[in-house]
Amino acid sequence: MTSTESVQKAPAKDPWDLPDVSGLVVGVLGGTGDQGRGLAYRLARAGQKVIIGSRAAERAEAAAAGLGLGVEGADNAECARRSDIVIVAVPWDGHAETLEALREPLAGKLVVDCVNPLGFDKKGAYALKPEEGSAAEQAAALLPESRVTAAFHHLSAVLLQDESIEEIDTDVMVLGESRADTDQVQALAARIPGMRGVFAGRLRGAHQVESLVANLISVNRRYKAHAGLRLTDV
């Protein structure tokens, strides 16, 4: 190269240029609970292939039959094995035990943790801080061979399950260590009408995102609402 030649930089990637995830199978661990069932319903309604997981296959199959839309039910291990992307929507008090038992079937999978560690007392909801820093970081520690991300924390289970609602008006904050992985999760969120996935940093920032649910619970109680989040100027 001569001194008169300039180095051409590759153009920056458009952050909204997201991959096509429509052909991926999505598993929902904890799919018999309100949040998991709501996410399964919305994704299946958007045309995604969805498998609900539960500790008992019979419970998962019954929940799947109730949703229709081609949703299938299986025990947690089978759900993890058959899925490309696995959403963790189990109760916080069973989070570690569930993931420890699924380390092998979740190896190599893209895992999306949406669990919010919360406590409740007479003053309302408050955030808990796990030893690892957050539920998502606990998942990453327990699943060293999985690609762990965090997303879908701030969604109302009531709105997700309401069949009369066509669009869910909210943003989804997505955290993770790999842009390729967070892009896939953002794209998955965008499959649901009205929803948008927004990159919000690495997993070390997951505690703040998980904790915000305690504030949303207070908002909902005061205003009799099902509040979500919208990020401005993005």
PDB file of C-alpha atoms in Angstrom:
ATOM      1  CA  MET A   1       0.000   0.000   0.000  1.00  0.00           C
ATOM      2  CA  THR A   2       1.386   3.453  -0.905  1.00  0.00           C
ATOM      3  CA  SER A   3       1.305   6.465   1.380  1.00  0.00           C
ATOM      4  CA  THR A   4      -1.490   7.975  -0.727  1.00  0.00           C
ATOM      5  CA  GLU A   5      -3.736   4.985  -0.250  1.00  0.00           C
ATOM      6  CA  SER A   6      -6.093   5.037   2.676  1.00  0.00           C
ATOM      7  CA  VAL A   7      -7.259   2.116   4.744  1.00  0.00           C
ATOM      8  CA  GLN A   8     -10.963   1.504   4.257  1.00  0.00           C
ATOM      9  CA  LYS A   9     -12.749   0.493   7.423  1.00  0.00           C
ATOM     10  CA  ALA A  10     -15.599  -1.932   7.179  1.00  0.00           C
ATOM     11  CA  PRO A  11     -18.912  -0.180   7.800  1.00  0.00           C
ATOM     12  CA  ALA A  12     -20.275  -0.601  11.305  1.00  0.00           C
ATOM     13  CA  LYS A  13     -22.893  -3.299  11.635  1.00  0.00           C
ATOM     14  CA  ASP A  14     -26.426  -1.983  11.903  1.00  0.00           C
ATOM     15  CA  PRO A  15     -27.525  -2.934  15.461  1.00  0.00           C
ATOM     16  CA  TRP A  16     -31.036  -3.600  14.145  1.00  0.00           C
ATOM     17  CA  ASP A  17     -29.801  -6.026  11.481  1.00  0.00           C
ATOM     18  CA  LEU A  18     -30.861  -9.155  13.340  1.00  0.00           C
ATOM     19  CA  PRO A  19     -30.786 -12.820  12.278  1.00  0.00           C
ATOM     20  CA  ASP A  20     -33.767 -14.879  11.181  1.00  0.00           C
ATOM     21  CA  VAL A  21     -34.714 -17.095  14.118  1.00  0.00           C
ATOM     22  CA  SER A  22     -38.113 -18.181  12.827  1.00  0.00           C
ATOM     23  CA  GLY A  23     -36.929 -21.748  12.195  1.00  0.00           C
ATOM     24  CA  LEU A  24     -35.459 -22.329  15.649  1.00  0.00           C
ATOM     25  CA  VAL A  25     -37.140 -24.490  18.285  1.00  0.00           C
ATOM     26  CA  VAL A  26     -37.703 -22.661  21.564  1.00  0.00           C
ATOM     27  CA  GLY A  27     -37.947 -24.567  24.832  1.00  0.00           C
ATOM     28  CA  VAL A  28     -39.483 -22.978  27.912  1.00  0.00           C
ATOM     29  CA  LEU A  29     -38.387 -24.475  31.222  1.00  0.00           C
ATOM     30  CA  GLY A  30     -41.046 -23.634  33.759  1.00  0.00           C
ATOM     31  CA  GLY A  31     -43.591 -23.450  30.958  1.00  0.00           C
ATOM     32  CA  THR A  32     -46.408 -24.541  33.243  1.00  0.00           C
ATOM     33  CA  GLY A  33     -46.058 -21.360  35.346  1.00  0.00           C
ATOM     34  CA  ASP A  34     -47.698 -18.078  34.405  1.00  0.00           C
ATOM     35  CA  GLN A  35     -44.633 -16.350  32.943  1.00  0.00           C
ATOM     36  CA  GLY A  36     -43.383 -19.395  31.063  1.00  0.00           C
ATOM     37  CA  ARG A  37     -46.825 -20.271  29.743  1.00  0.00           C
ATOM     38  CA  GLY A  38     -47.340 -16.681  28.615  1.00  0.00           C
ATOM     39  CA  LEU A  39     -44.042 -16.584  26.737  1.00  0.00           C
ATOM     40  CA  ALA A  40     -44.749 -19.972  25.159  1.00  0.00           C
ATOM     41  CA  TYR A  41     -48.156 -18.755  24.010  1.00  0.00           C
ATOM     42  CA  ARG A  42     -46.860 -15.506  22.497  1.00  0.00           C
ATOM     43  CA  LEU A  43     -43.976 -17.174  20.662  1.00  0.00           C
ATOM     44  CA  ALA A  44     -46.150 -19.988  19.341  1.00  0.00           C
ATOM     45  CA  ARG A  45     -48.781 -17.465  18.259  1.00  0.00           C
ATOM     46  CA  ALA A  46     -46.009 -15.688  16.317  1.00  0.00           C
ATOM     47  CA  GLY A  47     -45.233 -18.933  14.478  1.00  0.00           C
ATOM     48  CA  GLN A  48     -42.305 -20.215  16.557  1.00  0.00           C
ATOM     49  CA  LYS A  49     -42.022 -23.938  17.316  1.00  0.00           C
ATOM     50  CA  VAL A  50     -42.294 -24.174  21.105  1.00  0.00           C
ATOM     51  CA  ILE A  51     -41.768 -26.997  23.606  1.00  0.00           C
ATOM     52  CA  ILE A  52     -42.870 -26.556  27.214  1.00  0.00           C
ATOM     53  CA  GLY A  53     -40.717 -28.208  29.862  1.00  0.00           C
ATOM     54  CA  SER A  54     -41.654 -29.271  33.376  1.00  0.00           C
ATOM     55  CA  ARG A  55     -40.304 -31.670  35.982  1.00  0.00           C
ATOM     56  CA  ALA A  56     -43.288 -33.880  35.146  1.00  0.00           C
ATOM     57  CA  ALA A  57     -43.881 -34.572  31.468  1.00  0.00           C
ATOM     58  CA  GLU A  58     -47.611 -35.020  32.119  1.00  0.00           C
ATOM     59  CA  ARG A  59     -47.947 -31.489  33.477  1.00  0.00           C
ATOM     60  CA  ALA A  60     -46.059 -30.091  30.502  1.00  0.00           C
ATOM     61  CA  GLU A  61     -48.198 -32.036  28.043  1.00  0.00           C
ATOM     62  CA  ALA A  62     -51.399 -30.809  29.714  1.00  0.00           C
ATOM     63  CA  ALA A  63     -50.212 -27.193  29.610  1.00  0.00           C
ATOM     64  CA  ALA A  64     -49.206 -27.557  25.954  1.00  0.00           C
ATOM     65  CA  ALA A  65     -52.586 -29.036  25.053  1.00  0.00           C
ATOM     66  CA  GLY A  66     -54.244 -26.056  26.711  1.00  0.00           C
ATOM     67  CA  LEU A  67     -52.264 -23.636  24.564  1.00  0.00           C
ATOM     68  CA  GLY A  68     -52.631 -25.432  21.234  1.00  0.00           C
ATOM     69  CA  LEU A  69     -50.770 -23.684  18.399  1.00  0.00           C
ATOM     70  CA  GLY A  70     -48.575 -26.739  17.908  1.00  0.00           C
ATOM     71  CA  VAL A  71     -46.958 -26.376  21.333  1.00  0.00           C
ATOM     72  CA  GLU A  72     -45.565 -29.640  22.723  1.00  0.00           C
ATOM     73  CA  GLY A  73     -44.844 -30.690  26.291  1.00  0.00           C
ATOM     74  CA  ALA A  74     -41.969 -32.759  27.685  1.00  0.00           C
ATOM     75  CA  ASP A  75     -39.953 -33.218  30.841  1.00  0.00           C
ATOM     76  CA  ASN A  76     -37.239 -30.614  31.348  1.00  0.00           C
ATOM     77  CA  ALA A  77     -34.360 -32.729  30.037  1.00  0.00           C
ATOM     78  CA  GLU A  78     -36.201 -33.690  26.840  1.00  0.00           C
ATOM     79  CA  CYS A  79     -37.287 -30.092  26.338  1.00  0.00           C
ATOM     80  CA  ALA A  80     -33.668 -28.922  26.650  1.00  0.00           C
ATOM     81  CA  ARG A  81     -32.353 -31.593  24.266  1.00  0.00           C
ATOM     82  CA  ARG A  82     -34.896 -30.845  21.532  1.00  0.00           C
ATOM     83  CA  SER A  83     -34.606 -27.046  21.642  1.00  0.00           C
ATOM     84  CA  ASP A  84     -32.208 -24.604  19.989  1.00  0.00           C
ATOM     85  CA  ILE A  85     -32.966 -21.770  22.411  1.00  0.00           C
ATOM     86  CA  VAL A  86     -34.041 -22.515  25.989  1.00  0.00           C
ATOM     87  CA  ILE A  87     -35.831 -19.921  28.131  1.00  0.00           C
ATOM     88  CA  VAL A  88     -35.469 -20.429  31.878  1.00  0.00           C
ATOM     89  CA  ALA A  89     -38.686 -19.276  33.568  1.00  0.00           C
ATOM     90  CA  VAL A  90     -38.629 -21.385  36.721  1.00  0.00           C
ATOM     91  CA  PRO A  91     -39.269 -20.020  40.244  1.00  0.00           C
ATOM     92  CA  TRP A  92     -36.176 -18.494  41.842  1.00  0.00           C
ATOM     93  CA  ASP A  93     -36.181 -20.974  44.723  1.00  0.00           C
ATOM     94  CA  GLY A  94     -35.792 -23.846  42.247  1.00  0.00           C
ATOM     95  CA  HIS A  95     -33.426 -22.090  39.824  1.00  0.00           C
ATOM     96  CA  ALA A  96     -30.088 -23.583  40.875  1.00  0.00           C
ATOM     97  CA  GLU A  97     -31.402 -27.097  41.421  1.00  0.00           C
ATOM     98  CA  THR A  98     -33.142 -27.146  38.031  1.00  0.00           C
ATOM     99  CA  LEU A  99     -30.117 -25.936  36.086  1.00  0.00           C
ATOM    100  CA  GLU A 100     -27.652 -28.206  37.888  1.00  0.00           C
ATOM    101  CA  ALA A 101     -29.740 -31.191  36.828  1.00  0.00           C
ATOM    102  CA  LEU A 102     -29.804 -30.010  33.198  1.00  0.00           C
ATOM    103  CA  ARG A 103     -26.129 -29.180  32.662  1.00  0.00           C
ATOM    104  CA  GLU A 104     -25.658 -31.979  30.125  1.00  0.00           C
ATOM    105  CA  PRO A 105     -28.772 -31.484  27.950  1.00  0.00           C
ATOM    106  CA  LEU A 106     -28.219 -27.705  27.991  1.00  0.00           C
ATOM    107  CA  ALA A 107     -24.579 -27.980  26.840  1.00  0.00           C
ATOM    108  CA  GLY A 108     -24.082 -26.009  23.645  1.00  0.00           C
ATOM    109  CA  LYS A 109     -27.530 -24.432  23.847  1.00  0.00           C
ATOM    110  CA  LEU A 110     -28.402 -20.737  23.859  1.00  0.00           C
ATOM    111  CA  VAL A 111     -29.977 -20.243  27.291  1.00  0.00           C
ATOM    112  CA  VAL A 112     -32.127 -17.195  28.079  1.00  0.00           C
ATOM    113  CA  ASP A 113     -32.572 -16.634  31.805  1.00  0.00           C
ATOM    114  CA  CYS A 114     -35.588 -14.491  32.752  1.00  0.00           C
ATOM    115  CA  VAL A 115     -35.718 -15.311  36.462  1.00  0.00           C
ATOM    116  CA  ASN A 116     -36.057 -12.459  38.970  1.00  0.00           C
ATOM    117  CA  PRO A 117     -34.703 -13.174  42.475  1.00  0.00           C
ATOM    118  CA  LEU A 118     -37.223 -11.407  44.710  1.00  0.00           C
ATOM    119  CA  GLY A 119     -38.296 -11.420  48.324  1.00  0.00           C
ATOM    120  CA  PHE A 120     -41.570 -10.160  49.760  1.00  0.00           C
ATOM    121  CA  ASP A 121     -42.460  -8.657  53.121  1.00  0.00           C
ATOM    122  CA  LYS A 122     -45.107  -6.293  54.490  1.00  0.00           C
ATOM    123  CA  LYS A 123     -43.482  -3.414  52.565  1.00  0.00           C
ATOM    124  CA  GLY A 124     -43.791  -5.259  49.244  1.00  0.00           C
ATOM    125  CA  ALA A 125     -41.315  -6.770  46.814  1.00  0.00           C
ATOM    126  CA  TYR A 126     -37.572  -6.312  47.122  1.00  0.00           C
ATOM    127  CA  ALA A 127     -34.589  -7.580  45.138  1.00  0.00           C
ATOM    128  CA  LEU A 128     -32.373 -10.398  46.339  1.00  0.00           C
ATOM    129  CA  LYS A 129     -28.721 -10.573  45.269  1.00  0.00           C
ATOM    130  CA  PRO A 130     -27.430 -14.097  44.659  1.00  0.00           C
ATOM    131  CA  GLU A 131     -23.864 -14.948  45.610  1.00  0.00           C
ATOM    132  CA  GLU A 132     -22.937 -15.002  41.905  1.00  0.00           C
ATOM    133  CA  GLY A 133     -24.375 -11.492  41.429  1.00  0.00           C
ATOM    134  CA  SER A 134     -27.625 -12.314  39.624  1.00  0.00           C
ATOM    135  CA  ALA A 135     -29.777 -15.205  38.500  1.00  0.00           C
ATOM    136  CA  ALA A 136     -28.225 -14.972  35.024  1.00  0.00           C
ATOM    137  CA  GLU A 137     -24.692 -15.116  36.433  1.00  0.00           C
ATOM    138  CA  GLN A 138     -25.697 -18.075  38.581  1.00  0.00           C
ATOM    139  CA  ALA A 139     -26.954 -19.782  35.411  1.00  0.00           C
ATOM    140  CA  ALA A 140     -23.658 -19.055  33.651  1.00  0.00           C
ATOM    141  CA  ALA A 141     -21.713 -20.530  36.567  1.00  0.00           C
ATOM    142  CA  LEU A 142     -23.862 -23.657  36.644  1.00  0.00           C
ATOM    143  CA  LEU A 143     -23.877 -24.091  32.846  1.00  0.00           C
ATOM    144  CA  PRO A 144     -20.263 -23.572  31.725  1.00  0.00           C
ATOM    145  CA  GLU A 145     -20.865 -25.253  28.371  1.00  0.00           C
ATOM    146  CA  SER A 146     -23.991 -23.228  27.545  1.00  0.00           C
ATOM    147  CA  ARG A 147     -24.249 -19.729  26.056  1.00  0.00           C
ATOM    148  CA  VAL A 148     -26.155 -17.863  28.756  1.00  0.00           C
ATOM    149  CA  THR A 149     -28.021 -14.609  28.144  1.00  0.00           C
ATOM    150  CA  ALA A 150     -30.611 -12.685  30.172  1.00  0.00           C
ATOM    151  CA  ALA A 151     -33.906 -11.259  28.853  1.00  0.00           C
ATOM    152  CA  PHE A 152     -37.724 -11.172  29.215  1.00  0.00           C
ATOM    153  CA  HIS A 153     -37.635 -10.026  32.861  1.00  0.00           C
ATOM    154  CA  HIS A 154     -40.173  -7.213  32.766  1.00  0.00           C
ATOM    155  CA  LEU A 155     -43.132  -8.789  30.992  1.00  0.00           C
ATOM    156  CA  SER A 156     -46.583  -9.022  32.536  1.00  0.00           C
ATOM    157  CA  ALA A 157     -47.739 -12.631  32.690  1.00  0.00           C
ATOM    158  CA  VAL A 158     -51.316 -11.350  32.662  1.00  0.00           C
ATOM    159  CA  LEU A 159     -50.832  -9.528  29.352  1.00  0.00           C
ATOM    160  CA  LEU A 160     -48.830 -12.380  27.830  1.00  0.00           C
ATOM    161  CA  GLN A 161     -51.664 -14.835  28.471  1.00  0.00           C
ATOM    162  CA  ASP A 162     -54.531 -12.543  27.429  1.00  0.00           C
ATOM    163  CA  GLU A 163     -55.688 -13.866  24.060  1.00  0.00           C
ATOM    164  CA  SER A 164     -57.593 -10.650  23.311  1.00  0.00           C
ATOM    165  CA  ILE A 165     -54.386  -8.596  23.257  1.00  0.00           C
ATOM    166  CA  GLU A 166     -52.796  -8.476  19.809  1.00  0.00           C
ATOM    167  CA  GLU A 167     -49.572  -6.629  20.701  1.00  0.00           C
ATOM    168  CA  ILE A 168     -47.382  -6.434  23.797  1.00  0.00           C
ATOM    169  CA  ASP A 169     -46.207  -2.819  23.984  1.00  0.00           C
ATOM    170  CA  THR A 170     -42.786  -3.149  25.603  1.00  0.00           C
ATOM    171  CA  ASP A 171     -39.033  -3.337  25.155  1.00  0.00           C
ATOM    172  CA  VAL A 172     -36.984  -6.327  26.291  1.00  0.00           C
ATOM    173  CA  MET A 173     -33.537  -5.646  27.725  1.00  0.00           C
ATOM    174  CA  VAL A 174     -31.097  -8.322  26.523  1.00  0.00           C
ATOM    175  CA  LEU A 175     -27.760  -9.008  28.188  1.00  0.00           C
ATOM    176  CA  GLY A 176     -24.980 -11.413  27.293  1.00  0.00           C
ATOM    177  CA  GLU A 177     -21.317 -11.922  26.498  1.00  0.00           C
ATOM    178  CA  SER A 178     -21.629 -12.637  22.769  1.00  0.00           C
ATOM    179  CA  ARG A 179     -23.163 -10.271  20.253  1.00  0.00           C
ATOM    180  CA  ALA A 180     -24.208 -13.191  18.067  1.00  0.00           C
ATOM    181  CA  ASP A 181     -26.152 -14.634  21.010  1.00  0.00           C
ATOM    182  CA  THR A 182     -27.776 -11.377  22.107  1.00  0.00           C
ATOM    183  CA  ASP A 183     -28.718 -10.664  18.478  1.00  0.00           C
ATOM    184  CA  GLN A 184     -30.593 -13.963  18.374  1.00  0.00           C
ATOM    185  CA  VAL A 185     -32.447 -13.174  21.587  1.00  0.00           C
ATOM    186  CA  GLN A 186     -33.310  -9.681  20.354  1.00  0.00           C
ATOM    187  CA  ALA A 187     -34.629 -11.231  17.153  1.00  0.00           C
ATOM    188  CA  LEU A 188     -36.687 -13.721  19.152  1.00  0.00           C
ATOM    189  CA  ALA A 189     -38.251 -10.912  21.195  1.00  0.00           C
ATOM    190  CA  ALA A 190     -39.090  -9.052  17.986  1.00  0.00           C
ATOM    191  CA  ARG A 191     -41.104 -12.037  16.783  1.00  0.00           C
ATOM    192  CA  ILE A 192     -43.815 -11.003  19.247  1.00  0.00           C
ATOM    193  CA  PRO A 193     -45.871  -8.102  17.833  1.00  0.00           C
ATOM    194  CA  GLY A 194     -45.245  -4.839  19.663  1.00  0.00           C
ATOM    195  CA  MET A 195     -42.123  -6.127  21.364  1.00  0.00           C
ATOM    196  CA  ARG A 196     -38.533  -5.045  20.731  1.00  0.00           C
ATOM    197  CA  GLY A 197     -35.291  -6.523  22.019  1.00  0.00           C
ATOM    198  CA  VAL A 198     -32.607  -4.007  22.993  1.00  0.00           C
ATOM    199  CA  PHE A 199     -29.006  -4.893  23.868  1.00  0.00           C
ATOM    200  CA  ALA A 200     -28.357  -3.735  27.441  1.00  0.00           C
ATOM    201  CA  GLY A 201     -24.827  -4.894  28.260  1.00  0.00           C
ATOM    202  CA  ARG A 202     -22.990  -7.906  29.592  1.00  0.00           C
ATOM    203  CA  LEU A 203     -24.204 -10.392  32.173  1.00  0.00           C
ATOM    204  CA  ARG A 204     -22.509  -8.486  34.986  1.00  0.00           C
ATOM    205  CA  GLY A 205     -25.296  -5.910  34.592  1.00  0.00           C
ATOM    206  CA  ALA A 206     -28.099  -8.446  34.998  1.00  0.00           C
ATOM    207  CA  HIS A 207     -28.698  -7.742  38.701  1.00  0.00           C
ATOM    208  CA  GLN A 208     -29.979  -4.221  37.972  1.00  0.00           C
ATOM    209  CA  VAL A 209     -32.317  -5.533  35.290  1.00  0.00           C
ATOM    210  CA  GLU A 210     -33.649  -8.345  37.472  1.00  0.00           C
ATOM    211  CA  SER A 211     -34.050  -5.975  40.437  1.00  0.00           C
ATOM    212  CA  LEU A 212     -36.173  -3.488  38.495  1.00  0.00           C
ATOM    213  CA  VAL A 213     -39.055  -5.954  38.616  1.00  0.00           C
ATOM    214  CA  ALA A 214     -39.525  -5.069  42.290  1.00  0.00           C
ATOM    215  CA  ASN A 215     -40.155  -1.468  41.248  1.00  0.00           C
ATOM    216  CA  LEU A 216     -42.576  -2.532  38.511  1.00  0.00           C
ATOM    217  CA  ILE A 217     -44.542  -4.565  41.055  1.00  0.00           C
ATOM    218  CA  SER A 218     -44.909  -1.395  43.139  1.00  0.00           C
ATOM    219  CA  VAL A 219     -46.016   0.553  40.064  1.00  0.00           C
ATOM    220  CA  ASN A 220     -48.583  -2.086  39.205  1.00  0.00           C
ATOM    221  CA  ARG A 221     -50.020  -2.169  42.702  1.00  0.00           C
ATOM    222  CA  ARG A 222     -50.357   1.598  42.950  1.00  0.00           C
ATOM    223  CA  TYR A 223     -51.842   2.160  39.496  1.00  0.00           C
ATOM    224  CA  LYS A 224     -53.697  -1.154  39.018  1.00  0.00           C
ATOM    225  CA  ALA A 225     -51.624  -1.687  35.876  1.00  0.00           C
ATOM    226  CA  HIS A 226     -49.423  -4.199  34.044  1.00  0.00           C
ATOM    227  CA  ALA A 227     -46.468  -1.909  33.423  1.00  0.00           C
ATOM    228  CA  GLY A 228     -43.615  -2.652  31.051  1.00  0.00           C
ATOM    229  CA  LEU A 229     -40.608  -0.676  29.802  1.00  0.00           C
ATOM    230  CA  ARG A 230     -39.947   1.516  26.776  1.00  0.00           C
ATOM    231  CA  LEU A 231     -36.446   2.891  26.104  1.00  0.00           C
ATOM    232  CA  THR A 232     -36.361   6.312  24.427  1.00  0.00           C
ATOM    233  CA  ASP A 233     -34.040   7.595  21.689  1.00  0.00           C
ATOM    234  CA  VAL A 234     -32.995   4.095  20.611  1.00  0.00           C
TER     235      VAL A 234
END
